[in-house]
C-alpha cells in the first residue's frame, strides 16, 4: 500500500526543515504578511455572528454523527449518487485511487486534463501518477498554477502559494508560462489577468476535469465545491467527463446541514461572509454540464484514524486552514517544513494518524500547545489534546524514555483547559530543557524557541501580539 | 474482497467498539436574521458588484438601459427571459446549445435567480427558467442578474430551505476573485469579471 504524498518522502524531518525555514527572512516575511491579514479578516467575520459558538457546536455534532455511522452514510451516498447517474468507485489507498482515475481518463482517450484545487488529490499524488501514464494534468487555481509552474509544493491549505510574493510569482510566470506578456508587471491584477489568458482556451477545449469536494451529501448524493476564481465552475461545467476524488470523511447527512457549513467555512478560511462561488451538483443533469460523472471514495488511512477515539476528531476537519493562520509555529516555519500535504496544526495531528506515528514522529512535537488552533477551529477539533495523545504514541513506539515521564504529566494537565493555562504560567520549568535536553526532548526543543522563561504566558503573549499586529494592519 | 466491501468493513470495525449514541444535535443557531434588501445591496457593493433598485413596472426598461449603457449588444438570454428585457438588443438563445467560444464573445448574460441571501450578498442560480444551464452564466464576462425582493431571504439557513438539492446550484457572491497573491483581493479571474444586480419590487 502507498499513502501517496501524504508525507513527502524526500523531505527531511520537521526540525531540520524548520531550522532552515526560520532562517529564510523573505519566506518568513511573506508568510507573516499573509497570515496576519487572514487572521484579521477571519476575526472580523466571526465577531459579526452572535451565534458563532452555536454554529461551531452544531458543525462538530454533525461531523461526529457522520463518523459514528459512517458505513451507513457511505452506502446512502453511493445509492443516491448512482441513482442520479454518477458512477461511484472505492479506493483503499492512494495507488488504487490513482489507478482508477488514470484508467477513467485513459478510457476517454484524452491526454490532457484540467484540475480543480483539491487537498485530497495532493494527498494521493495524482498529478505525478497521471504523468507516469502520459497524462498531463493542469492545475487551474491561481495559486496551484503558481506552484505547478514553479515546480514547487503547496505550503498552505487554502492559499498554497502563500510563501511566494508578487515579484517571485512574476518571475515564475515569465519563465514558465510560455504565453505570459513580456512586459508583465508584478501587480496582482496583471498577474491574475495573465493566468486568465493562459487558461481560457484550455477551459474551452477540455474534455476531462478532476476535482475534489468540500462536502458530499449522503441524503442526495450531491457534491459541493467552494472556490473564488471561477476555475472550479469552468472545470465542473464545461468538460464532458468529471471525476471527483472524495475522502470518505467529507460526508454530511443532509442537504440542510450545509446551512451550518456554508457559514463556518468561508468565514474561517478566507475571512469572507461567503466565498465568490459554491457549486453543487448531483450526478448527471441532462443537458447541463458533464454527462459522464465519476466519484472516487477514498480511504487512504482514514479508517485507521477512525479507530482512535481521541484522534478521530481530526476527521471532522473541513480544511479551512484557520488553525494554520493563527499558529505561531506555522508563522515561523511555513508549510513546507512539515514535509507533508497537510501542514500546520491540523497536519501535525492528521498526518501521523494517516500514515502511522512511526512515519511522522516529529510532527506531533511541531507545536507549542498554545491552544489557539482549538479556539479558532470551526468544528472544535481539540488539536492540543490530540497532539499530546500522539506524543504518547510516539514515545510508546520508541519505548519508555525520560520524555515519557514529562508527557504523562502534560497529558494530565491537558485534560482541563484551566489547568493547562495555569501550567503555562509555570513554564519556567521548561528552562530545564532550554538548551536542548536529552533526546527525544531535543527533538521537541529544537523546533521551539524558548529563549528565556517567559514573564507572560505564551498564550497571553500571542494574543497580545496578534492584537498589536492587527492595529498595525489597520493603519 | 472488493475495495468497497473492505472499506465498509474497516469502517464498521473502527466504530463498533463504542456504539454510537443517539445524535445530539441542537440547532440553536439563528435560522433567520434581521437582514433585508438594504443589507443585500450593501454586501453586493462591498463585493464591487453594481446594484439598482427599481419598481417592478420599471424592470424591463432598466434591464435594457443597463445593457445599453455597458455597450453590450450580443446578449445571452436563457429560455424564459421576457422579451421586453431585450428590446433593441441582439439576444443569443441557447437552442441549439451555444459553444463556449460564442458565449465568450457575448457582451453579457442576463438571468433571473432562484433565491438571494441578504446577510452574505449571495445570489443562487438553479438552472430553471430564466437561468439556463450553468455555462451560460459563467463564460460571458459580464453577468446581469435580476432579483425580485420576495426572493431575498435573510440568512443562509433560509436559503437552503428554499433550494432543491437535485438541481445544479451555483451560489454567487460578487464577481470572481482571488486572494492568492499576497492576500490582495483581485476581482475578476475566470468567472464573469463584472456582476450587476437589478433588484425589482
Ligand atoms: S483543524 Fe479546524 S481550523 Fe484547522 S483546517 Fe481543519 S477545520 Fe480548519
mmCIF file of N, CA, C and O in Angstrom, chain A residues 347-349 352 357 360-367 369 386-392 394 444:
data_model
loop_
_atom_site.group_PDB
_atom_site.id
_atom_site.type_symbol
_atom_site.label_atom_id
_atom_site.label_comp_id
_atom_site.label_asym_id
_atom_site.label_seq_id
_atom_site.Cartn_x
_atom_site.Cartn_y
_atom_site.Cartn_z
ATOM 1 N N UNK A 347 -2.205 19.356 10.218
ATOM 2 C CA UNK A 347 -1.268 18.381 9.668
ATOM 3 C C UNK A 347 -0.545 17.616 10.761
ATOM 4 O O UNK A 347 -0.329 16.415 10.657
ATOM 5 N N UNK A 348 -0.213 18.344 11.825
ATOM 6 C CA UNK A 348 0.521 17.707 12.922
ATOM 7 C C UNK A 348 -0.310 16.622 13.605
ATOM 8 O O UNK A 348 0.237 15.669 14.155
ATOM 9 N N UNK A 349 -1.633 16.736 13.556
ATOM 10 C CA UNK A 349 -2.460 15.666 14.134
ATOM 11 C C UNK A 349 -2.955 14.668 13.089
ATOM 12 O O UNK A 349 -3.142 13.489 13.391
ATOM 13 N N UNK A 352 0.360 12.134 11.092
ATOM 14 C CA UNK A 352 0.854 10.944 11.789
ATOM 15 C C UNK A 352 -0.216 9.861 11.930
ATOM 16 O O UNK A 352 0.092 8.673 11.907
ATOM 17 N N UNK A 357 2.265 6.878 13.366
ATOM 18 C CA UNK A 357 3.168 7.815 14.050
ATOM 19 C C UNK A 357 4.632 7.523 13.782
ATOM 20 O O UNK A 357 5.460 8.423 13.742
ATOM 21 N N UNK A 360 5.952 9.642 10.996
ATOM 22 C CA UNK A 360 5.899 11.104 11.095
ATOM 23 C C UNK A 360 6.090 11.493 12.554
ATOM 24 O O UNK A 360 5.351 12.299 13.106
ATOM 25 N N UNK A 361 7.106 10.916 13.157
ATOM 26 C CA UNK A 361 7.262 11.011 14.606
ATOM 27 C C UNK A 361 7.582 12.415 15.108
ATOM 28 O O UNK A 361 7.337 12.721 16.278
ATOM 29 N N UNK A 362 8.111 13.274 14.235
ATOM 30 C CA UNK A 362 8.444 14.607 14.739
ATOM 31 C C UNK A 362 7.241 15.554 14.701
ATOM 32 O O UNK A 362 7.218 16.553 15.398
ATOM 33 N N UNK A 363 6.240 15.232 13.875
ATOM 34 C CA UNK A 363 5.143 16.184 13.683
ATOM 35 C C UNK A 363 4.331 16.490 14.950
ATOM 36 O O UNK A 363 3.994 17.649 15.191
ATOM 37 N N UNK A 364 4.019 15.482 15.785
ATOM 38 C CA UNK A 364 3.259 15.837 16.998
ATOM 39 C C UNK A 364 4.022 16.792 17.924
ATOM 40 O O UNK A 364 3.431 17.375 18.831
ATOM 41 N N UNK A 365 5.309 16.957 17.655
ATOM 42 C CA UNK A 365 6.101 17.860 18.502
ATOM 43 C C UNK A 365 6.214 19.258 17.889
ATOM 44 O O UNK A 365 6.772 20.159 18.495
ATOM 45 N N UNK A 366 5.653 19.421 16.692
ATOM 46 C CA UNK A 366 5.762 20.700 15.990
ATOM 47 C C UNK A 366 4.677 21.658 16.465
ATOM 48 O O UNK A 366 3.899 22.184 15.683
ATOM 49 N N UNK A 367 4.614 21.868 17.745
ATOM 50 C CA UNK A 367 3.577 22.730 18.306
ATOM 51 C C UNK A 367 3.998 23.171 19.687
ATOM 52 O O UNK A 367 4.708 22.461 20.387
ATOM 53 N N UNK A 369 1.627 23.901 21.792
ATOM 54 C CA UNK A 369 0.421 23.595 22.567
ATOM 55 C C UNK A 369 -0.236 24.843 23.150
ATOM 56 O O UNK A 369 -0.772 24.816 24.245
ATOM 57 N N UNK A 386 -5.194 16.119 21.050
ATOM 58 C CA UNK A 386 -4.799 15.056 20.122
ATOM 59 C C UNK A 386 -3.275 15.019 19.988
ATOM 60 O O UNK A 386 -2.665 13.942 19.954
ATOM 61 N N UNK A 387 -2.650 16.206 19.984
ATOM 62 C CA UNK A 387 -1.183 16.252 19.880
ATOM 63 C C UNK A 387 -0.535 15.540 21.058
ATOM 64 O O UNK A 387 0.408 14.755 20.893
ATOM 65 N N UNK A 388 -1.050 15.822 22.237
ATOM 66 C CA UNK A 388 -0.465 15.207 23.422
ATOM 67 C C UNK A 388 -0.641 13.695 23.374
ATOM 68 O O UNK A 388 0.275 12.927 23.664
ATOM 69 N N UNK A 389 -1.803 13.285 22.935
ATOM 70 C CA UNK A 389 -2.068 11.853 22.813
ATOM 71 C C UNK A 389 -1.081 11.216 21.826
ATOM 72 O O UNK A 389 -0.535 10.143 22.062
ATOM 73 N N UNK A 390 -0.838 11.929 20.706
ATOM 74 C CA UNK A 390 0.078 11.390 19.700
ATOM 75 C C UNK A 390 1.512 11.363 20.209
ATOM 76 O O UNK A 390 2.292 10.484 19.880
ATOM 77 N N UNK A 391 1.860 12.354 21.031
ATOM 78 C CA UNK A 391 3.208 12.340 21.617
ATOM 79 C C UNK A 391 3.374 11.087 22.476
ATOM 80 O O UNK A 391 4.418 10.442 22.459
ATOM 81 N N UNK A 392 2.326 10.752 23.199
ATOM 82 C CA UNK A 392 2.354 9.498 23.959
ATOM 83 C C UNK A 392 2.604 8.319 23.033
ATOM 84 O O UNK A 392 3.412 7.445 23.326
ATOM 85 N N UNK A 394 4.015 8.285 20.130
ATOM 86 C CA UNK A 394 5.380 8.296 19.614
ATOM 87 C C UNK A 394 6.312 7.700 20.658
ATOM 88 O O UNK A 394 7.138 6.833 20.370
ATOM 89 N N UNK A 444 12.015 18.047 20.473
ATOM 90 C CA UNK A 444 10.926 18.950 20.784
ATOM 91 C C UNK A 444 11.455 20.384 20.902
ATOM 92 O O UNK A 444 10.959 21.313 20.278
#
